[in-house]
């Protein structure tokens, strides 16, 4: 972890909730002098207090540590407006339909930006027997492979996880108007345009 909660963050979040130092202290079963020490940088909350502190301040632990409150602006929850996050350590895939702060294996995950397909990552799509066949001509080695292929439409999403031993091809449901993406573990996210 590369950051820890700071006094100005605690103070700003406390004031936003309209709590006095004493009110916050009572919620955490600590003294108001302890809260004062945290806010002035003369002390730090114990790790065991991070979750109760975040809960009392109405934020996640990740938001408390980063000092940035994330508000979901996307109330319609349209999968097409979502973002992908992939852990570079374990390959975990997260799709979020709103803004968020995501961490995996101790790493803050940035949202992926889809690029147009290039010669090495050309996504081919065929419709056959009410299925969408998606395939790529791509090496599937342990150090360089297609990690997932997904299809997204305004009301649904279908994702197939791939592994180095497999061929880079999948059969998806046929959904007119959907967008298709493939993620290369070395070169990022590509989209059929």
Coordinates of N, CA and C in Angstrom, one line a residue:
X1 N 0.9 -1.2 0.0 CA 0.0 0.0 0.0 C 0.9 1.2 0.0
X2 N 0.6 2.2 -0.9 CA 1.5 3.3 -1.0 C 1.0 4.6 -0.3
X3 N -0.1 4.5 0.4 CA -0.5 5.7 1.1 C -1.3 5.3 2.3
X4 N -1.4 6.3 3.2 CA -2.2 6.1 4.5 C -3.1 7.3 4.7
X5 N -4.1 7.1 5.4 CA -5.0 8.2 5.7 C -4.3 9.4 6.3
X6 N -4.7 10.6 5.9 CA -4.1 11.8 6.4 C -5.1 12.6 7.2
X7 N -4.5 13.5 8.1 CA -5.3 14.3 9.0 C -6.3 15.2 8.2
X8 N -5.9 15.9 7.2 CA -6.8 16.8 6.4 C -8.0 16.0 5.8
X9 N -7.7 14.7 5.4 CA -8.8 13.9 4.9 C -9.8 13.6 6.0
X10 N -9.3 13.2 7.1 CA -10.2 12.8 8.2 C -11.1 14.1 8.6
X11 N -10.4 15.2 8.7 CA -11.1 16.4 9.1 C -12.1 16.8 8.1
X12 N -11.8 16.8 6.8 CA -12.7 17.2 5.8 C -14.0 16.3 5.7
X13 N -13.7 15.0 5.9 CA -14.8 14.0 5.9 C -15.7 14.2 7.1
X14 N -15.1 14.4 8.3 CA -15.8 14.6 9.5 C -16.7 15.9 9.4
X15 N -16.1 17.0 8.9 CA -16.9 18.2 8.8 C -18.0 18.0 7.7
X16 N -17.8 17.3 6.7 CA -18.8 17.0 5.7 C -20.0 16.3 6.3
X17 N -19.8 15.4 7.3 CA -20.8 14.7 8.0 C -21.4 15.6 9.2
X18 N -20.9 16.8 9.4 CA -21.3 17.7 10.4 C -21.1 17.0 11.8
X19 N -20.0 16.3 12.0 CA -19.7 15.7 13.3 C -18.7 16.6 14.0
X20 N -18.8 16.7 15.3 CA -17.8 17.3 16.1 C -16.7 16.2 16.3
X21 N -15.5 16.6 16.8 CA -14.5 15.6 17.1 C -15.0 14.7 18.2
X22 N -15.8 15.2 19.1 CA -16.3 14.4 20.2 C -17.3 13.3 19.6
X23 N -18.2 13.8 18.7 CA -19.2 12.8 18.1 C -18.5 11.7 17.4
X24 N -17.5 12.0 16.6 CA -16.8 11.0 15.9 C -16.0 10.1 16.8
X25 N -15.4 10.7 17.8 CA -14.7 9.9 18.8 C -15.6 8.9 19.5
X26 N -16.8 9.3 19.9 CA -17.8 8.4 20.5 C -18.2 7.3 19.6
X27 N -18.3 7.5 18.3 CA -18.7 6.5 17.4 C -17.6 5.4 17.3
X28 N -16.3 5.8 17.5 CA -15.2 4.9 17.4 C -14.7 4.4 18.7
X29 N -15.2 4.9 19.8 CA -14.8 4.5 21.2 C -13.4 4.9 21.4
X30 N -13.0 6.1 21.0 CA -11.7 6.7 21.3 C -12.0 8.1 21.9
X31 N -11.0 8.8 22.3 CA -11.2 10.2 22.9 C -11.2 11.2 21.8
X32 N -11.8 12.4 22.1 CA -11.8 13.5 21.1 C -10.4 14.0 21.0
X33 N -9.5 13.8 22.0 CA -8.1 14.2 21.8 C -7.4 13.3 20.8
X34 N -7.8 12.1 20.7 CA -7.2 11.2 19.7 C -7.6 11.7 18.3
X35 N -8.9 12.1 18.1 CA -9.3 12.6 16.8 C -8.5 13.8 16.5
X36 N -8.3 14.7 17.4 CA -7.5 15.9 17.2 C -6.1 15.6 16.8
X37 N -5.5 14.6 17.4 CA -4.1 14.2 17.0 C -4.1 13.7 15.6
X38 N -5.1 12.9 15.2 CA -5.2 12.4 13.8 C -5.3 13.6 12.8
X39 N -6.2 14.5 13.1 CA -6.4 15.6 12.2 C -5.3 16.6 12.1
X40 N -4.5 16.7 13.2 CA -3.3 17.6 13.1 C -2.0 16.9 12.7
X41 N -2.1 15.7 12.4 CA -0.9 14.9 12.0 C 0.0 14.5 13.1
X42 N -0.4 14.6 14.4 CA 0.4 14.2 15.5 C 0.2 12.7 15.8
X43 N -0.6 12.0 15.1 CA -0.8 10.6 15.3 C -1.6 10.1 14.1
X44 N -1.7 8.7 14.0 CA -2.4 8.1 12.9 C -3.4 7.0 13.5
X45 N -4.5 6.8 12.9 CA -5.4 5.8 13.4 C -4.8 4.4 13.3
X46 N -5.0 3.5 14.2 CA -4.5 2.2 14.1 C -5.2 1.5 13.0
X47 N -4.6 0.5 12.4 CA -5.2 -0.2 11.3 C -6.5 -0.9 11.6
X48 N -6.7 -1.3 12.9 CA -7.9 -1.9 13.3 C -9.1 -0.9 13.3
X49 N -8.8 0.4 13.2 CA -9.8 1.4 13.2 C -10.2 1.9 11.9
X50 N -9.4 1.5 10.8 CA -9.7 2.1 9.5 C -11.1 1.7 9.0
X51 N -11.5 0.5 9.2 CA -12.9 0.1 8.7 C -14.0 0.9 9.5
X52 N -13.9 0.9 10.8 CA -14.9 1.6 11.6 C -14.9 3.1 11.2
X53 N -13.7 3.7 11.0 CA -13.5 5.1 10.7 C -14.2 5.4 9.4
X54 N -13.9 4.6 8.4 CA -14.5 4.8 7.1 C -16.0 4.7 7.1
X55 N -16.5 3.7 7.8 CA -17.9 3.5 8.0 C -18.6 4.8 8.7
X56 N -17.9 5.2 9.7 CA -18.5 6.4 10.4 C -18.5 7.7 9.5
X57 N -17.5 7.8 8.6 CA -17.4 8.9 7.8 C -18.2 8.7 6.4
X58 N -18.7 7.5 6.3 CA -19.6 7.3 5.1 C -18.8 7.1 3.8
X59 N -17.6 6.5 3.9 CA -16.8 6.3 2.7 C -16.2 4.8 2.8
X60 N -15.7 4.4 1.7 CA -15.0 3.1 1.7 C -13.6 3.2 2.3
X61 N -12.9 2.2 2.7 CA -11.6 2.2 3.2 C -10.7 2.7 2.0
X62 N -10.9 2.3 0.8 CA -10.1 2.8 -0.3 C -10.2 4.3 -0.5
X63 N -11.4 4.8 -0.4 CA -11.6 6.3 -0.5 C -11.0 7.0 0.7
X64 N -11.0 6.4 1.9 CA -10.4 7.0 3.0 C -8.9 7.1 2.8
X65 N -8.3 6.0 2.3 CA -6.8 6.0 2.1 C -6.4 6.9 1.0
X66 N -7.2 7.0 -0.1 CA -6.8 7.8 -1.2 C -7.1 9.2 -1.0
X67 N -8.1 9.5 -0.1 CA -8.4 10.9 0.1 C -9.4 11.5 -1.0
X68 N -9.9 10.6 -1.8 CA -10.8 11.0 -2.9 C -12.1 10.2 -2.7
X69 N -13.2 11.0 -2.6 CA -14.5 10.3 -2.5 C -15.0 10.1 -3.9
X70 N -15.4 8.9 -4.2 CA -15.9 8.5 -5.5 C -17.4 8.5 -5.5
X71 N -18.0 9.3 -6.4 CA -19.5 9.4 -6.4 C -19.9 8.8 -7.8
X72 N -20.9 7.9 -7.7 CA -21.4 7.3 -9.0 C -22.3 8.3 -9.7
X73 N -21.8 8.8 -10.8 CA -22.6 9.7 -11.6 C -23.4 9.0 -12.6
X74 N -23.2 7.7 -12.8 CA -23.9 7.0 -13.8 C -25.1 6.2 -13.2
X75 N -26.2 6.9 -13.0 CA -27.4 6.3 -12.3 C -28.1 5.4 -13.2
X76 N -27.9 5.4 -14.5 CA -28.7 4.6 -15.4 C -28.1 3.2 -15.5
X77 N -26.9 3.0 -15.0 CA -26.3 1.6 -15.0 C -26.3 1.0 -16.4
X78 N -26.0 1.7 -17.4 CA -25.9 1.2 -18.8 C -24.5 0.5 -18.9
X79 N -24.5 -0.8 -19.2 CA -23.2 -1.5 -19.4 C -22.3 -0.9 -20.4
X80 N -22.9 -0.3 -21.5 CA -22.1 0.3 -22.5 C -21.3 1.5 -22.0
X81 N -21.7 2.1 -20.9 CA -20.9 3.2 -20.4 C -20.0 2.7 -19.3
X82 N -19.9 1.4 -19.1 CA -19.0 0.9 -18.0 C -17.6 0.9 -18.4
X83 N -16.8 0.6 -17.4 CA -15.3 0.6 -17.5 C -14.8 -0.8 -17.1
X84 N -13.7 -1.2 -17.7 CA -13.0 -2.4 -17.3 C -11.8 -2.1 -16.5
X85 N -11.5 -2.9 -15.5 CA -10.3 -2.8 -14.7 C -9.7 -4.2 -14.7
X86 N -8.3 -4.4 -14.9 CA -7.7 -5.7 -14.9 C -6.5 -5.6 -14.0
X87 N -6.3 -6.5 -13.1 CA -5.2 -6.6 -12.2 C -4.0 -7.1 -13.0
X88 N -2.9 -6.4 -13.0 CA -1.7 -6.8 -13.7 C -1.0 -8.0 -13.0
X89 N -1.3 -8.2 -11.7 CA -0.6 -9.2 -11.0 C -1.4 -10.6 -11.1
X90 N -2.7 -10.6 -10.9 CA -3.4 -11.9 -10.9 C -4.3 -12.0 -12.1
X91 N -4.6 -11.0 -12.8 CA -5.5 -11.1 -14.0 C -7.0 -10.9 -13.6
X92 N -7.3 -10.6 -12.4 CA -8.7 -10.4 -12.0 C -9.3 -9.3 -12.9
X93 N -10.6 -9.6 -13.4 CA -11.3 -8.7 -14.3 C -12.5 -8.1 -13.5
X94 N -12.6 -6.7 -13.6 CA -13.7 -6.0 -12.9 C -14.3 -5.2 -14.0
X95 N -15.7 -5.2 -14.0 CA -16.4 -4.3 -14.9 C -17.4 -3.5 -14.0
X96 N -17.3 -2.2 -14.1 CA -18.1 -1.3 -13.3 C -18.9 -0.4 -14.1
X97 N -20.2 -0.3 -13.8 CA -21.1 0.6 -14.6 C -21.1 2.0 -14.1
X98 N -20.2 2.3 -13.1 CA -20.1 3.7 -12.6 C -18.7 3.9 -12.2
X99 N -18.4 5.1 -11.7 CA -17.1 5.4 -11.2 C -16.8 4.6 -10.0
X100 N -15.5 4.3 -9.7 CA -15.2 3.6 -8.5 C -13.7 3.6 -8.3
X101 N -13.2 3.2 -7.1 CA -11.8 3.1 -6.8 C -11.6 1.6 -6.6
X102 N -10.9 1.0 -7.5 CA -10.7 -0.5 -7.4 C -9.2 -0.8 -7.2
X103 N -9.0 -1.8 -6.3 CA -7.6 -2.2 -6.0 C -7.7 -3.7 -6.0
X104 N -6.5 -4.3 -6.4 CA -6.4 -5.8 -6.4 C -4.9 -6.1 -6.2
X105 N -4.6 -7.0 -5.3 CA -3.2 -7.4 -5.1 C -2.3 -6.2 -4.6
X106 N -3.0 -5.2 -3.9 CA -2.3 -4.0 -3.5 C -2.0 -3.0 -4.5
X107 N -2.6 -3.1 -5.7 CA -2.4 -2.2 -6.8 C -3.7 -1.4 -7.1
X108 N -3.6 -0.1 -7.2 CA -4.7 0.7 -7.7 C -4.9 0.5 -9.2
X109 N -6.1 0.1 -9.6 CA -6.4 -0.3 -11.0 C -7.0 0.9 -11.7
X110 N -6.3 1.3 -12.8 CA -6.9 2.4 -13.6 C -7.9 1.8 -14.6
X111 N -8.9 2.6 -15.0 CA -9.8 2.1 -16.0 C -9.1 1.9 -17.4
X112 N -9.5 0.9 -18.1 CA -8.9 0.6 -19.4 C -9.5 1.5 -20.4
X113 N -8.7 1.9 -21.4 CA -9.2 2.7 -22.5 C -9.2 1.7 -23.7
X114 N -10.3 1.5 -24.4 CA -10.3 0.6 -25.6 C -9.7 1.3 -26.8
X115 N -8.9 0.6 -27.5 CA -8.3 1.1 -28.7 C -8.9 0.3 -29.9
X116 N -8.8 0.9 -31.1 CA -9.2 0.2 -32.3 C -8.3 -0.9 -32.5
X117 N -8.8 -2.0 -33.1 CA -8.0 -3.1 -33.5 C -6.8 -2.8 -34.4
X118 N -5.7 -3.4 -34.1 CA -4.6 -3.2 -35.0 C -4.3 -4.5 -35.7
X119 N -3.2 -4.6 -36.5 CA -2.9 -5.8 -37.2 C -2.6 -7.0 -36.4
X120 N -2.1 -6.8 -35.2 CA -1.8 -7.9 -34.3 C -3.0 -8.3 -33.4
X121 N -4.0 -7.4 -33.4 CA -5.1 -7.7 -32.5 C -6.4 -7.5 -33.3
X122 N -6.5 -8.0 -34.5 CA -7.7 -7.9 -35.3 C -8.8 -8.9 -34.8
X123 N -9.9 -8.3 -34.4 CA -11.0 -9.2 -33.9 C -11.9 -9.5 -35.0
X124 N -12.1 -10.8 -35.3 CA -13.0 -11.2 -36.4 C -14.3 -11.7 -35.8
X125 N -15.4 -11.3 -36.4 CA -16.7 -11.6 -35.9 C -17.5 -12.2 -37.1
X126 N -18.2 -13.4 -36.8 CA -19.1 -14.0 -37.7 C -20.4 -14.4 -37.0
X127 N -21.5 -14.2 -37.7 CA -22.8 -14.6 -37.1 C -23.1 -15.9 -37.8
X128 N -23.4 -16.9 -36.9 CA -23.8 -18.2 -37.5 C -24.7 -18.9 -36.5
X129 N -25.9 -19.3 -37.0 CA -26.9 -20.1 -36.3 C -27.2 -19.4 -34.9
X130 N -27.6 -18.1 -35.0 CA -27.9 -17.2 -33.9 C -26.9 -17.2 -32.8
X131 N -25.6 -17.3 -33.2 CA -24.5 -17.1 -32.3 C -23.5 -16.2 -32.9
X132 N -22.8 -15.5 -32.1 CA -21.7 -14.6 -32.5 C -20.4 -15.3 -32.3
X133 N -19.7 -15.6 -33.4 CA -18.4 -16.3 -33.2 C -17.3 -15.2 -33.3
X134 N -16.5 -15.2 -32.3 CA -15.4 -14.1 -32.2 C -14.1 -14.9 -32.1
X135 N -13.2 -14.4 -32.9 CA -11.8 -15.1 -32.9 C -10.8 -14.1 -33.3
X136 N -9.5 -14.4 -32.9 CA -8.4 -13.6 -33.2 C -7.2 -14.5 -33.7
X137 N -6.3 -14.0 -34.5 CA -5.1 -14.7 -34.8 C -4.1 -14.1 -33.8
X138 N -3.9 -14.8 -32.7 CA -3.1 -14.2 -31.6 C -2.3 -15.3 -30.9
X139 N -1.1 -15.1 -30.5 CA -0.4 -16.1 -29.8 C -1.0 -16.3 -28.4
X140 N -1.1 -17.5 -27.9 CA -1.7 -17.8 -26.6 C -0.6 -18.5 -25.8
X141 N 0.4 -17.7 -25.5 CA 1.5 -18.1 -24.6 C 1.3 -17.6 -23.2
X142 N 2.0 -18.2 -22.3 CA 1.8 -17.8 -20.9 C 2.2 -16.3 -20.6
X143 N 3.1 -15.8 -21.4 CA 3.5 -14.4 -21.2 C 2.8 -13.4 -22.1
X144 N 2.0 -13.9 -23.1 CA 1.3 -13.0 -24.0 C 0.1 -13.8 -24.6
X145 N -1.1 -13.3 -24.1 CA -2.4 -14.0 -24.5 C -3.6 -13.1 -24.4
X146 N -4.7 -13.5 -25.0 CA -5.9 -12.8 -24.9 C -6.6 -13.3 -23.6
X147 N -6.8 -12.4 -22.6 CA -7.3 -12.8 -21.3 C -8.8 -12.9 -21.3
X148 N -9.6 -12.1 -22.1 CA -11.0 -12.3 -22.1 C -11.6 -11.6 -23.4
X149 N -12.7 -12.1 -23.8 CA -13.5 -11.6 -24.9 C -14.9 -11.3 -24.3
X150 N -15.4 -10.1 -24.6 CA -16.7 -9.8 -24.1 C -17.6 -9.1 -25.1
X151 N -18.9 -9.2 -24.9 CA -19.9 -8.5 -25.7 C -20.8 -7.7 -24.8
X152 N -21.0 -6.5 -25.1 CA -21.8 -5.6 -24.3 C -22.9 -4.9 -25.1
X153 N -24.0 -4.9 -24.5 CA -25.1 -4.2 -25.1 C -25.7 -3.3 -24.0
X154 N -26.6 -2.4 -24.4 CA -27.2 -1.4 -23.4 C -27.8 -2.1 -22.2
X155 N -28.3 -3.4 -22.3 CA -29.0 -4.0 -21.3 C -28.4 -5.3 -20.7
X156 N -27.2 -5.7 -21.3 CA -26.6 -7.0 -20.8 C -25.1 -7.0 -21.3
X157 N -24.4 -8.0 -20.7 CA -23.0 -8.2 -20.9 C -22.7 -9.7 -20.8
X158 N -21.9 -10.2 -21.7 CA -21.4 -11.6 -21.7 C -19.9 -11.6 -21.8
X159 N -19.2 -12.2 -20.8 CA -17.7 -12.2 -20.8 C -17.3 -13.6 -20.7
X160 N -16.3 -13.9 -21.5 CA -15.7 -15.3 -21.5 C -14.2 -15.1 -21.2
X161 N -13.7 -15.7 -20.1 CA -12.4 -15.6 -19.7 C -11.6 -16.7 -20.4
X162 N -10.4 -16.3 -20.9 CA -9.5 -17.2 -21.7 C -8.2 -17.4 -20.9
X163 N -7.6 -18.5 -21.3 CA -6.3 -18.8 -20.6 C -5.3 -19.2 -21.7
X164 N -4.0 -19.1 -21.4 CA -3.0 -19.4 -22.5 C -3.1 -20.7 -23.2
X165 N -3.6 -21.7 -22.6 CA -3.7 -23.0 -23.3 C -4.8 -23.1 -24.3
X166 N -5.8 -22.1 -24.3 CA -6.9 -22.1 -25.2 C -6.7 -21.4 -26.5
X167 N -7.6 -21.7 -27.4 CA -7.5 -20.9 -28.7 C -8.2 -19.6 -28.4
X168 N -7.8 -18.5 -29.1 CA -8.5 -17.2 -28.8 C -9.8 -17.1 -29.6
X169 N -10.8 -17.9 -29.2 CA -12.0 -17.8 -29.9 C -13.1 -18.2 -28.9
X170 N -14.3 -17.6 -29.2 CA -15.5 -17.9 -28.3 C -16.8 -17.8 -29.1
X171 N -17.8 -18.5 -28.5 CA -19.1 -18.4 -29.1 C -20.0 -17.6 -28.1
X172 N -20.6 -16.5 -28.5 CA -21.4 -15.7 -27.7 C -22.8 -15.7 -28.2
X173 N -23.7 -15.3 -27.4 CA -25.1 -15.1 -27.8 C -25.2 -14.1 -28.9
X174 N -26.1 -14.2 -29.8 CA -26.3 -13.2 -30.9 C -27.1 -12.0 -30.3
X175 N -26.5 -10.9 -30.2 CA -27.2 -9.7 -29.8 C -27.0 -8.5 -30.8
X176 N -27.9 -8.2 -31.6 CA -27.7 -7.1 -32.5 C -27.5 -5.8 -31.7
X177 N -26.6 -5.0 -32.2 CA -26.3 -3.7 -31.6 C -25.3 -3.8 -30.4
X178 N -24.7 -4.9 -30.2 CA -23.7 -5.0 -29.1 C -22.3 -4.6 -29.6
X179 N -21.4 -4.3 -28.6 CA -20.0 -4.0 -28.9 C -19.2 -5.2 -28.4
X180 N -18.1 -5.4 -29.1 CA -17.3 -6.6 -28.8 C -15.9 -6.1 -28.5
X181 N -15.3 -6.6 -27.4 CA -14.0 -6.2 -26.9 C -13.1 -7.5 -26.7
X182 N -11.8 -7.3 -26.8 CA -10.9 -8.4 -26.4 C -9.7 -7.7 -25.7
X183 N -9.2 -8.4 -24.6 CA -8.2 -7.9 -23.8 C -6.9 -8.7 -23.9
X184 N -5.8 -8.1 -24.4 CA -4.5 -8.7 -24.5 C -3.8 -8.3 -23.2
X185 N -3.2 -9.3 -22.6 CA -2.5 -9.1 -21.3 C -1.3 -8.2 -21.4
X186 N -0.7 -8.0 -22.7 CA 0.4 -7.1 -22.9 C 0.0 -5.8 -23.5
X187 N -1.0 -5.7 -24.3 CA -1.2 -4.6 -25.1 C -2.6 -3.9 -24.8
X188 N -3.4 -4.4 -23.9 CA -4.6 -3.7 -23.5 C -5.9 -4.2 -24.1
X189 N -6.8 -3.3 -24.1 CA -8.2 -3.5 -24.5 C -8.4 -3.1 -25.9
X190 N -9.0 -3.9 -26.8 CA -9.3 -3.6 -28.1 C -10.8 -3.8 -28.4
X191 N -11.3 -2.9 -29.3 CA -12.7 -3.0 -29.6 C -13.0 -3.0 -31.1
X192 N -14.0 -3.8 -31.5 CA -14.4 -3.8 -32.9 C -15.2 -2.6 -33.1
X193 N -14.8 -1.8 -34.1 CA -15.4 -0.6 -34.5 C -16.3 -0.8 -35.7

